[in-house]
Coordinates of N, CA, C and O in Angstrom, one line a residue:
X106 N 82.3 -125.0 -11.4 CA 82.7 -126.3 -11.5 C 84.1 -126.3 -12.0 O 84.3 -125.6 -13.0
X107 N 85.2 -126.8 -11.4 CA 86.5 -127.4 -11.5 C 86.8 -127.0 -13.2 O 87.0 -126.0 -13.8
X108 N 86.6 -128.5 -13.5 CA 86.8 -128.4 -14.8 C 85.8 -128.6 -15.9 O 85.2 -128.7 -14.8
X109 N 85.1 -128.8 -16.8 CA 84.1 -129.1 -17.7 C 84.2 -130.2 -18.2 O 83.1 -130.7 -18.5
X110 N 85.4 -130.9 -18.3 CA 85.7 -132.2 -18.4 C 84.9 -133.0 -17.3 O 84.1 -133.9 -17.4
X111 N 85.4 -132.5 -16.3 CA 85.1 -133.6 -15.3 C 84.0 -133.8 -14.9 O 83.5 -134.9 -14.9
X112 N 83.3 -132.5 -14.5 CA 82.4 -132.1 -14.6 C 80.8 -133.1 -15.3 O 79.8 -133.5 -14.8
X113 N 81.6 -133.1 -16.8 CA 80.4 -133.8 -17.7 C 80.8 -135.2 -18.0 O 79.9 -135.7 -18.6
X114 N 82.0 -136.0 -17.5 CA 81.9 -136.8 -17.4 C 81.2 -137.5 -15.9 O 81.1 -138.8 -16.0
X115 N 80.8 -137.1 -15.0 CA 80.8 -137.5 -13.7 C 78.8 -137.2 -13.9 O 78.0 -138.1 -13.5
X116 N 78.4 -136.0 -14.5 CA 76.8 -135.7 -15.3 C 76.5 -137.0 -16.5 O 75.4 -137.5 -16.7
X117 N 77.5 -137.3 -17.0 CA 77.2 -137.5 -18.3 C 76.4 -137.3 -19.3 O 75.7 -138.1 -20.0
X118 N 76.6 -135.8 -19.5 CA 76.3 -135.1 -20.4 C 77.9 -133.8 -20.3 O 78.4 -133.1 -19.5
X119 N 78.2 -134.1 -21.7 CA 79.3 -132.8 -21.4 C 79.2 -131.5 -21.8 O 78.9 -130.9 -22.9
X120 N 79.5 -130.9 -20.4 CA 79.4 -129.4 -20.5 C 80.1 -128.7 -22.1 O 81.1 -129.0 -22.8
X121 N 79.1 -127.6 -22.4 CA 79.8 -127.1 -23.3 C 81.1 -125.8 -23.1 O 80.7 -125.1 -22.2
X122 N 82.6 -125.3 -23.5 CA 83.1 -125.3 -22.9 C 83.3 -123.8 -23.5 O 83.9 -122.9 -22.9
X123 N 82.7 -123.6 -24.4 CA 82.7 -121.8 -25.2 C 81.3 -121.3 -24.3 O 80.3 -121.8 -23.9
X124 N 82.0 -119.9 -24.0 CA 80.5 -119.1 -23.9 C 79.6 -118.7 -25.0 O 80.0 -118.1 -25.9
X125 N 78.3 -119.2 -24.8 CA 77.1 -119.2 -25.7 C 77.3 -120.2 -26.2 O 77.1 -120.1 -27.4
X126 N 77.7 -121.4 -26.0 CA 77.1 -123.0 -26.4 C 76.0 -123.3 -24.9 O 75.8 -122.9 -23.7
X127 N 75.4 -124.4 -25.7 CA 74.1 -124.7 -25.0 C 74.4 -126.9 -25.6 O 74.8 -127.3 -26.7
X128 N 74.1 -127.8 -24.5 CA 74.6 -129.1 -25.0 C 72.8 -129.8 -24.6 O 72.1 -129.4 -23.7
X129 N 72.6 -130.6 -25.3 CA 71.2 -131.0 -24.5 C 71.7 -132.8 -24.5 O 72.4 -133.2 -25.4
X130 N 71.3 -133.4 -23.7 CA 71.4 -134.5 -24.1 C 69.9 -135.3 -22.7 O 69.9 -135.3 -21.4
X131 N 69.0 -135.7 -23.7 CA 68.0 -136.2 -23.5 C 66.9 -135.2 -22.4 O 66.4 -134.4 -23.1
X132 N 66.5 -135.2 -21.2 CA 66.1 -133.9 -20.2 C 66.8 -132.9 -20.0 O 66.4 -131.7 -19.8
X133 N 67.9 -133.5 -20.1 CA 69.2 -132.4 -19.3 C 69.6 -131.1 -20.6 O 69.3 -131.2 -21.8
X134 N 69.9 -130.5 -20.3 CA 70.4 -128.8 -20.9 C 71.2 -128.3 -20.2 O 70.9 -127.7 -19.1
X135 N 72.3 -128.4 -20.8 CA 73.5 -127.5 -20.0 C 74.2 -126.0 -20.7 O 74.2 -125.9 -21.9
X136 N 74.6 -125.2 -20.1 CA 74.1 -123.9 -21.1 C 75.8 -123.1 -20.3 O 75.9 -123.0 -19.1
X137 N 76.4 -122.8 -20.9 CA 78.0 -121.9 -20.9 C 77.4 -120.5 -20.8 O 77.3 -119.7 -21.8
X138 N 77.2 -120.2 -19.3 CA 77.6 -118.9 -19.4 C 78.2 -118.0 -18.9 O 77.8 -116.8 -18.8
X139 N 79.3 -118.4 -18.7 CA 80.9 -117.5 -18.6 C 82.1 -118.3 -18.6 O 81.7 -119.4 -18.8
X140 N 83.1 -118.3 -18.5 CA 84.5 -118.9 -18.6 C 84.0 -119.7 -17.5 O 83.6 -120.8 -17.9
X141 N 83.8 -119.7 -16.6 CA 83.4 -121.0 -15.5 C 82.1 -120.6 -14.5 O 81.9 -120.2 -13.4
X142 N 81.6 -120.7 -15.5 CA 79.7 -120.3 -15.2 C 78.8 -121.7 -16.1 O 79.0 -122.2 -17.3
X143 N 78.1 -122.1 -15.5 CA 77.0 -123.2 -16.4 C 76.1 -122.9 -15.8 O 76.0 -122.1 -14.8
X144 N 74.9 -123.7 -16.6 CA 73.8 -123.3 -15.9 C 72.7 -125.0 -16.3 O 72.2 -125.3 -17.4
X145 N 72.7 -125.8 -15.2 CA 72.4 -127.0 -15.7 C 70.6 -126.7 -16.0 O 70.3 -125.6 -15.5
X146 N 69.6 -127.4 -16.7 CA 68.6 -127.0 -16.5 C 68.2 -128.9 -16.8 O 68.8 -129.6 -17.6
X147 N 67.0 -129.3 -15.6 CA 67.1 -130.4 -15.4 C 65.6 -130.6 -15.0 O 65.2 -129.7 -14.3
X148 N 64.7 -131.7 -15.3 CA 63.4 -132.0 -14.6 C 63.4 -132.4 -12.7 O 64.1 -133.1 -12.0
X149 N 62.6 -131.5 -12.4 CA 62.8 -132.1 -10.8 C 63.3 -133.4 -10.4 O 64.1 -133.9 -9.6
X150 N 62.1 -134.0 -11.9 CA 62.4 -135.3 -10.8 C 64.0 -136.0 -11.0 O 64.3 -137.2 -10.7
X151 N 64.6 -135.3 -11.5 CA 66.1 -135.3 -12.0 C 67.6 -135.0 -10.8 O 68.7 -135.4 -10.6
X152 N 66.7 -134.1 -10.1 CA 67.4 -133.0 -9.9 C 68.3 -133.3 -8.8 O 69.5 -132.9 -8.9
X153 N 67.9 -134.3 -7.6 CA 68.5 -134.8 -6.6 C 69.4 -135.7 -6.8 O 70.3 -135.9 -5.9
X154 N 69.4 -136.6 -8.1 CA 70.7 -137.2 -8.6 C 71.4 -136.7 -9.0 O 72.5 -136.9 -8.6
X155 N 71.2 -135.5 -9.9 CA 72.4 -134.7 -10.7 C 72.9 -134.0 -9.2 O 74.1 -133.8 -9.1
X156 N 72.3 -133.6 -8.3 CA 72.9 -133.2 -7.2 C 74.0 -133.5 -6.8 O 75.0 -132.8 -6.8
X157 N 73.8 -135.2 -6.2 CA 74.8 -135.9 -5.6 C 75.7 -136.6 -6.5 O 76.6 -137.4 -6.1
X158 N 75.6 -136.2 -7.7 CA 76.5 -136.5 -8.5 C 77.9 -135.6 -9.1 O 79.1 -135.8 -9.4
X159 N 77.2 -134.6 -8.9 CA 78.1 -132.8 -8.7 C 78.4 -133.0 -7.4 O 79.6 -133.0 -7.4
X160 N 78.0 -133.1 -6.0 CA 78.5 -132.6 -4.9 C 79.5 -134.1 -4.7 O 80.5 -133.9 -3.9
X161 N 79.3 -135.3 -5.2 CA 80.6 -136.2 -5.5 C 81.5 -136.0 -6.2 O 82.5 -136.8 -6.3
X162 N 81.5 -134.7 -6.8 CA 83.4 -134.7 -7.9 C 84.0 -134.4 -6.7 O 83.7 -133.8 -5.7
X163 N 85.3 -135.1 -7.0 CA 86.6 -135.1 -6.4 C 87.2 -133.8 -6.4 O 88.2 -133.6 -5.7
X164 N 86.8 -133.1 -6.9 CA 87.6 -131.5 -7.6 C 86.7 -129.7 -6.8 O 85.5 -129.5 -6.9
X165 N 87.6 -129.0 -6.3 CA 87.0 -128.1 -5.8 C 85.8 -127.6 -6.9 O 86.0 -127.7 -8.1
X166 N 84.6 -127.2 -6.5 CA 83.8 -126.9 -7.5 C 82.4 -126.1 -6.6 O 82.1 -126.7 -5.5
X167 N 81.8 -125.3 -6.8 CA 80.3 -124.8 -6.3 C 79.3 -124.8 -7.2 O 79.2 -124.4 -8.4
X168 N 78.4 -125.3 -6.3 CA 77.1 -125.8 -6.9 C 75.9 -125.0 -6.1 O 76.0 -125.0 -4.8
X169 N 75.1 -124.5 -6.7 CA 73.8 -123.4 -6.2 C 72.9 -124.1 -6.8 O 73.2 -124.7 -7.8
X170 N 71.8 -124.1 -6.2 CA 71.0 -124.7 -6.7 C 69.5 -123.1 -6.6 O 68.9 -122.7 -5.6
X171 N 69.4 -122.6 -8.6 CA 68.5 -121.6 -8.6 C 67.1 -121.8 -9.1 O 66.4 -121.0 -9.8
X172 N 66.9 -122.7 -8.7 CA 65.3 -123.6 -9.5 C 64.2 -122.7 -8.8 O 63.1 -122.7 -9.4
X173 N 64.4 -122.0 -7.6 CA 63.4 -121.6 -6.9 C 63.5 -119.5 -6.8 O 62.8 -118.6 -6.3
X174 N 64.9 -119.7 -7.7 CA 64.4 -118.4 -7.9 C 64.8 -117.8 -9.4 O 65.0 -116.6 -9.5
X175 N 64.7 -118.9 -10.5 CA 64.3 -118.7 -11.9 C 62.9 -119.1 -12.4 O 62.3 -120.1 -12.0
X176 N 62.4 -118.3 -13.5 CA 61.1 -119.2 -14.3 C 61.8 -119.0 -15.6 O 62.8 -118.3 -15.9
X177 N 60.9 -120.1 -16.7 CA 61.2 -120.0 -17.8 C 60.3 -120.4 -19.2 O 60.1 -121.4 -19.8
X178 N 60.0 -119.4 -19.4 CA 59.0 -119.4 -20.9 C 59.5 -119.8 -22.3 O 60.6 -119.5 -22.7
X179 N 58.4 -120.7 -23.1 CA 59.1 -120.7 -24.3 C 58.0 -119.8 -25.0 O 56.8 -119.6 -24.9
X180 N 59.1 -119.3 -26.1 CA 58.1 -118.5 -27.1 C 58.4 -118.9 -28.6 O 59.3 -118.3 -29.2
X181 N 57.6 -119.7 -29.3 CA 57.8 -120.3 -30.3 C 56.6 -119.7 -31.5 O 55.7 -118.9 -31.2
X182 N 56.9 -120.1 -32.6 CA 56.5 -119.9 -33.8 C 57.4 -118.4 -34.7 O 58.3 -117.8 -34.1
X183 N 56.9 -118.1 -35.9 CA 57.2 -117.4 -36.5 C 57.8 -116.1 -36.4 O 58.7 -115.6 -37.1
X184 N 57.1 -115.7 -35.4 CA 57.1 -114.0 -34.8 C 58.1 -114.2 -33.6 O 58.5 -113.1 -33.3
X185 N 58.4 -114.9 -33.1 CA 59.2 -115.5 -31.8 C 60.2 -114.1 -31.8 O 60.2 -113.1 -31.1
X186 N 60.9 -114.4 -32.8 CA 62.3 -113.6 -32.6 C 62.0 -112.5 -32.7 O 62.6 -111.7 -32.0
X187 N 60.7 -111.8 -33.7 CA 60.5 -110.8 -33.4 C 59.5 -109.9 -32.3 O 59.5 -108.7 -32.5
X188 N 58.9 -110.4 -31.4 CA 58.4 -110.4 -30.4 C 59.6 -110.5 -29.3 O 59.4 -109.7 -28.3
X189 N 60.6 -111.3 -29.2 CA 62.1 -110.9 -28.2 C 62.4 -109.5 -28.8 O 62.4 -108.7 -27.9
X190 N 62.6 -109.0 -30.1 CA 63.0 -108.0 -30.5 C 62.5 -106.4 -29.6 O 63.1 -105.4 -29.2
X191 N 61.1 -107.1 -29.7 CA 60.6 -105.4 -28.9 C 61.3 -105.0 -27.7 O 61.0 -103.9 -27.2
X192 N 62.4 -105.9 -27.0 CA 62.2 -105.6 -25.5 C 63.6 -105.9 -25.6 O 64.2 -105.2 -24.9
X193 N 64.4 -106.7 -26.2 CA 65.9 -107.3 -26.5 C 66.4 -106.2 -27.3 O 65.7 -105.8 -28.2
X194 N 68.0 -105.4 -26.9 CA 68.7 -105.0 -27.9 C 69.8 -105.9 -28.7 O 70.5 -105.5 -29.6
X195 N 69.9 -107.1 -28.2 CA 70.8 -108.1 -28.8 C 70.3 -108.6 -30.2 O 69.3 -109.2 -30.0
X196 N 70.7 -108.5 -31.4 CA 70.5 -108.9 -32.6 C 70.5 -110.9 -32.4 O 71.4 -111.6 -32.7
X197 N 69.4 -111.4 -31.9 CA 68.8 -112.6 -31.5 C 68.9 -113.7 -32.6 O 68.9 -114.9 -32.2
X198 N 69.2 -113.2 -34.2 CA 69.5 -113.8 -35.2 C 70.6 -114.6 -35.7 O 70.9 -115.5 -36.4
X199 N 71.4 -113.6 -34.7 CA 73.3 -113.6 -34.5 C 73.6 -115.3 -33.3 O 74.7 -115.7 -32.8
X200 N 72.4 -115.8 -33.1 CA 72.4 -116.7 -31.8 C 72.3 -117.7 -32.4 O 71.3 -117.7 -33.2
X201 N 73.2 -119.1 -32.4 CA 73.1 -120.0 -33.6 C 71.8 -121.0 -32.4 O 71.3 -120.8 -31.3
X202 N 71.5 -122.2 -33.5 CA 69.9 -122.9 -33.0 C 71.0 -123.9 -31.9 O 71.8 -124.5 -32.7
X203 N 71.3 -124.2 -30.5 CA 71.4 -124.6 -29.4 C 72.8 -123.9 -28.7 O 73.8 -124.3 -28.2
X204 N 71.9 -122.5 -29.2 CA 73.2 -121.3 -28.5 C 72.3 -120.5 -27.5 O 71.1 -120.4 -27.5
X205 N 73.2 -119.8 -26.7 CA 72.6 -119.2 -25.6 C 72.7 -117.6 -25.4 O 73.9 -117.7 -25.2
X206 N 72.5 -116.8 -25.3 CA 73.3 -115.6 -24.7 C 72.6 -115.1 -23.2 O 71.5 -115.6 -22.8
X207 N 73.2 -114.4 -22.7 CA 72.8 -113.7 -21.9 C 72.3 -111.9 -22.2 O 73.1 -111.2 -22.9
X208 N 71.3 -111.4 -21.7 CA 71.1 -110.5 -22.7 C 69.9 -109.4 -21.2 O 70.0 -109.5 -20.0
X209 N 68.9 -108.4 -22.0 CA 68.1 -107.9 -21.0 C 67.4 -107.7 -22.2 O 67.8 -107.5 -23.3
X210 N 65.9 -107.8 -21.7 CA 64.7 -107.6 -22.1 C 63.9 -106.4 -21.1 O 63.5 -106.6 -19.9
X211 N 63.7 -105.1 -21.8 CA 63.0 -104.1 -20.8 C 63.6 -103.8 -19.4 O 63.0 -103.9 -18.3
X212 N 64.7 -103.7 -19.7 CA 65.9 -103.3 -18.4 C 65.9 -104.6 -17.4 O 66.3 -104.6 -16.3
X213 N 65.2 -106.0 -18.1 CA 65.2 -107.5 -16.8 C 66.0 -108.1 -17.5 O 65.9 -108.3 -18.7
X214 N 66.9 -108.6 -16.8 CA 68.2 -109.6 -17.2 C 67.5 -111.2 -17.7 O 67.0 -111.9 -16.9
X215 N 67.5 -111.4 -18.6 CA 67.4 -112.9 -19.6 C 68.5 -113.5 -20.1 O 69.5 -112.9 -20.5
X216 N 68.4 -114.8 -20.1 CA 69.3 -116.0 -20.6 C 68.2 -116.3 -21.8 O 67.1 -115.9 -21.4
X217 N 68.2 -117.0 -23.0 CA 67.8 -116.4 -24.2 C 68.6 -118.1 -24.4 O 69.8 -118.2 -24.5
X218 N 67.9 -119.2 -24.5 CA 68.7 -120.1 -25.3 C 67.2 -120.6 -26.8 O 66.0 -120.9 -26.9
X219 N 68.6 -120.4 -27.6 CA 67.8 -120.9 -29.2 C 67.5 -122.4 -29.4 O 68.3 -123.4 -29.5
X220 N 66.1 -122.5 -29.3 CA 66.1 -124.1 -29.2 C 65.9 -124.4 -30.6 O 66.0 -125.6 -30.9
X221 N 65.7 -123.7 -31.4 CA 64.8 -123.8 -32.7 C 64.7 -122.8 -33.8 O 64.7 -121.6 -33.3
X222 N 64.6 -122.7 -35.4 CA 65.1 -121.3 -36.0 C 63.6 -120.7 -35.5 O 63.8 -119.5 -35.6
X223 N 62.1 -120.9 -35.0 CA 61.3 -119.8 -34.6 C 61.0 -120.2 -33.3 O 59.9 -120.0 -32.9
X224 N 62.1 -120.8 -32.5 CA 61.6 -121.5 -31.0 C 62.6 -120.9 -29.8 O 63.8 -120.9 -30.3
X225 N 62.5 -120.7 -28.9 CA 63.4 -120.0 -27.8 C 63.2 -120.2 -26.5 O 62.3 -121.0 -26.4
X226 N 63.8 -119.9 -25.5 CA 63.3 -120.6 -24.1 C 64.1 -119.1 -23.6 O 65.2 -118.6 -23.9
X227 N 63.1 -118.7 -22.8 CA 64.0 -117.0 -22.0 C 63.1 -117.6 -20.3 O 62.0 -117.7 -19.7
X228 N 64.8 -117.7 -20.1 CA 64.9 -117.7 -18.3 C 65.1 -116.5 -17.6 O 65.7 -115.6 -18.3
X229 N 64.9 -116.2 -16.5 CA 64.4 -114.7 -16.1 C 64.0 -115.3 -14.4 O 63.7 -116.5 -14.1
X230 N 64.1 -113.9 -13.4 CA 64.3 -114.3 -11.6 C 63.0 -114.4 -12.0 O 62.5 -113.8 -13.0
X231 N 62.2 -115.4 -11.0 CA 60.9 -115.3 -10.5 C 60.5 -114.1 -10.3 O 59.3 -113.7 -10.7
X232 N 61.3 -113.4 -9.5 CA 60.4 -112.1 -8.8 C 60.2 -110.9 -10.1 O 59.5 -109.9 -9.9
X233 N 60.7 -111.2 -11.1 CA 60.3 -110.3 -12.4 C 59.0 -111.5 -13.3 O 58.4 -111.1 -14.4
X234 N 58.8 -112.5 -12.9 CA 58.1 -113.5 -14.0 C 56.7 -112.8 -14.4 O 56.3 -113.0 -15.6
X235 N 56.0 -112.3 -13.7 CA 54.3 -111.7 -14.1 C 54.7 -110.1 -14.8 O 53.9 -109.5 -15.4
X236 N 56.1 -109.7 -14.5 CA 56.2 -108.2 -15.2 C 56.7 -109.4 -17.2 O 56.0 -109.4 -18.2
X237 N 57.7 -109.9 -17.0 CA 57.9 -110.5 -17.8 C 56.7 -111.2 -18.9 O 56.7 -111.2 -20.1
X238 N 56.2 -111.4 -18.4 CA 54.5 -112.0 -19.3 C 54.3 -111.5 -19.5 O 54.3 -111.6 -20.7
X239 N 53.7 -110.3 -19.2 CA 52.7 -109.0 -19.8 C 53.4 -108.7 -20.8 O 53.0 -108.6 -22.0
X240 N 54.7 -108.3 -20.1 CA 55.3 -107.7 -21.4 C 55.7 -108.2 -22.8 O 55.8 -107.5 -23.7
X241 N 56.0 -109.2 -22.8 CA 56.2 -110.5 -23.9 C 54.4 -110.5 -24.5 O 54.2 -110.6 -25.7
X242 N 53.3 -110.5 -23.6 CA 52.4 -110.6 -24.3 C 51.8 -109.2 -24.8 O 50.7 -109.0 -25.5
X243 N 52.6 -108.5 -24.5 CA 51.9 -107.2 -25.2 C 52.7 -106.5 -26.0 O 52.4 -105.4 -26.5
X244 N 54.0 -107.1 -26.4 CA 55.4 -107.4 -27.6 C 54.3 -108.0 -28.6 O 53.7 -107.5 -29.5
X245 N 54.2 -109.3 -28.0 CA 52.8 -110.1 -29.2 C 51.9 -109.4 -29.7 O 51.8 -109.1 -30.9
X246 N 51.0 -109.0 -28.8 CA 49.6 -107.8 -29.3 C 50.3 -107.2 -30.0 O 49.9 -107.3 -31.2
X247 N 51.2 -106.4 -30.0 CA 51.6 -105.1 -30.4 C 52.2 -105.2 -32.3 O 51.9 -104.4 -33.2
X248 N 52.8 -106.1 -32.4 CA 53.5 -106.8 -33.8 C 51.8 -107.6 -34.6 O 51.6 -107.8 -35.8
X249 N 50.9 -108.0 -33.2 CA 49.9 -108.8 -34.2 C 48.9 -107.7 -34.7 O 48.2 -108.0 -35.7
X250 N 48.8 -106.4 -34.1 CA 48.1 -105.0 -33.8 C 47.2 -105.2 -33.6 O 46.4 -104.4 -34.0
X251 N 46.6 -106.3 -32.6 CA 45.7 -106.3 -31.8 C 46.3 -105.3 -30.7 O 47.5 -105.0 -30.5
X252 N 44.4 -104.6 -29.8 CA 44.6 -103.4 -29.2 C 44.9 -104.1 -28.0 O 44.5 -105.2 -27.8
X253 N 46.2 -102.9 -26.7 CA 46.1 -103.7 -25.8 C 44.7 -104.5 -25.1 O 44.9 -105.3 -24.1

């Protein structure tokens, strides 16, 4: 996208403009990740307005649309961060609560945004999503010492 200004005024929600900010305003979540990288995250039934609302800026800009080849888990409560821990080498603590990073979990590339001090949302390609569960659920077993 062109600019982040324009961008979020044209969305009406404004992009955040540092890497590892994350902006939510009501469905919508927009997530900084790189100097001119976002990552809008939006309800379907959302999705075809914010479309034509991006492919109307006036300003050179590309728009992908990756809904069909991301999933995205939340992993909340107490143990959260340390259940990311087993599989994350990113110090996850260091991530303020509506910050993002980009990171890898068990050599699979994750986006990691902090919704909450024991609440998280980790986005990850579909075609890793059933390797990604197991292993998140057997991070859990493993810290709860239940047997696999």
């Amino acid at each position: 996208i062109a600019t982040p200004n324009a961008a979020g005024d044209v969305l009406g929600v404004p992009l955040p403009s540092r890497i590892g900010d994350a902006r939510r305003d009501g469905e919508i979540l927009t997530l900084c990740l790189g100097p001119d990288e976002w990552m809008i995250l939006t309800p379907n039934s959302q999705k075809e307005v914010l479309e034509g609302k991006i492919l109307a800026l006036p300003i050179p800009h590309s728009l992908v649309d990756v809904s069909h080849s991301f999933k995205g888990l939340d992993i909340n409560g107490p143990g959260a961060i340390d259940v990311l821990h087993m599989g994350c080498p990113l110090n996850l603590a260091n991530v303020p609560i509506s910050g993002v990073a980009r990171t890898i979990f068990d050599h699979v590339e994750i986006i990691v945004i902090r919704v909450g001090e024991t609440r998280f949302r980790v986005e990850f390609g579909l075609s890793v999503a059933a390797y990604m569960a197991i292993r998140l659920r057997d991070a859990q077993r493993e810290l709860s010492g239940e047997a696999p």
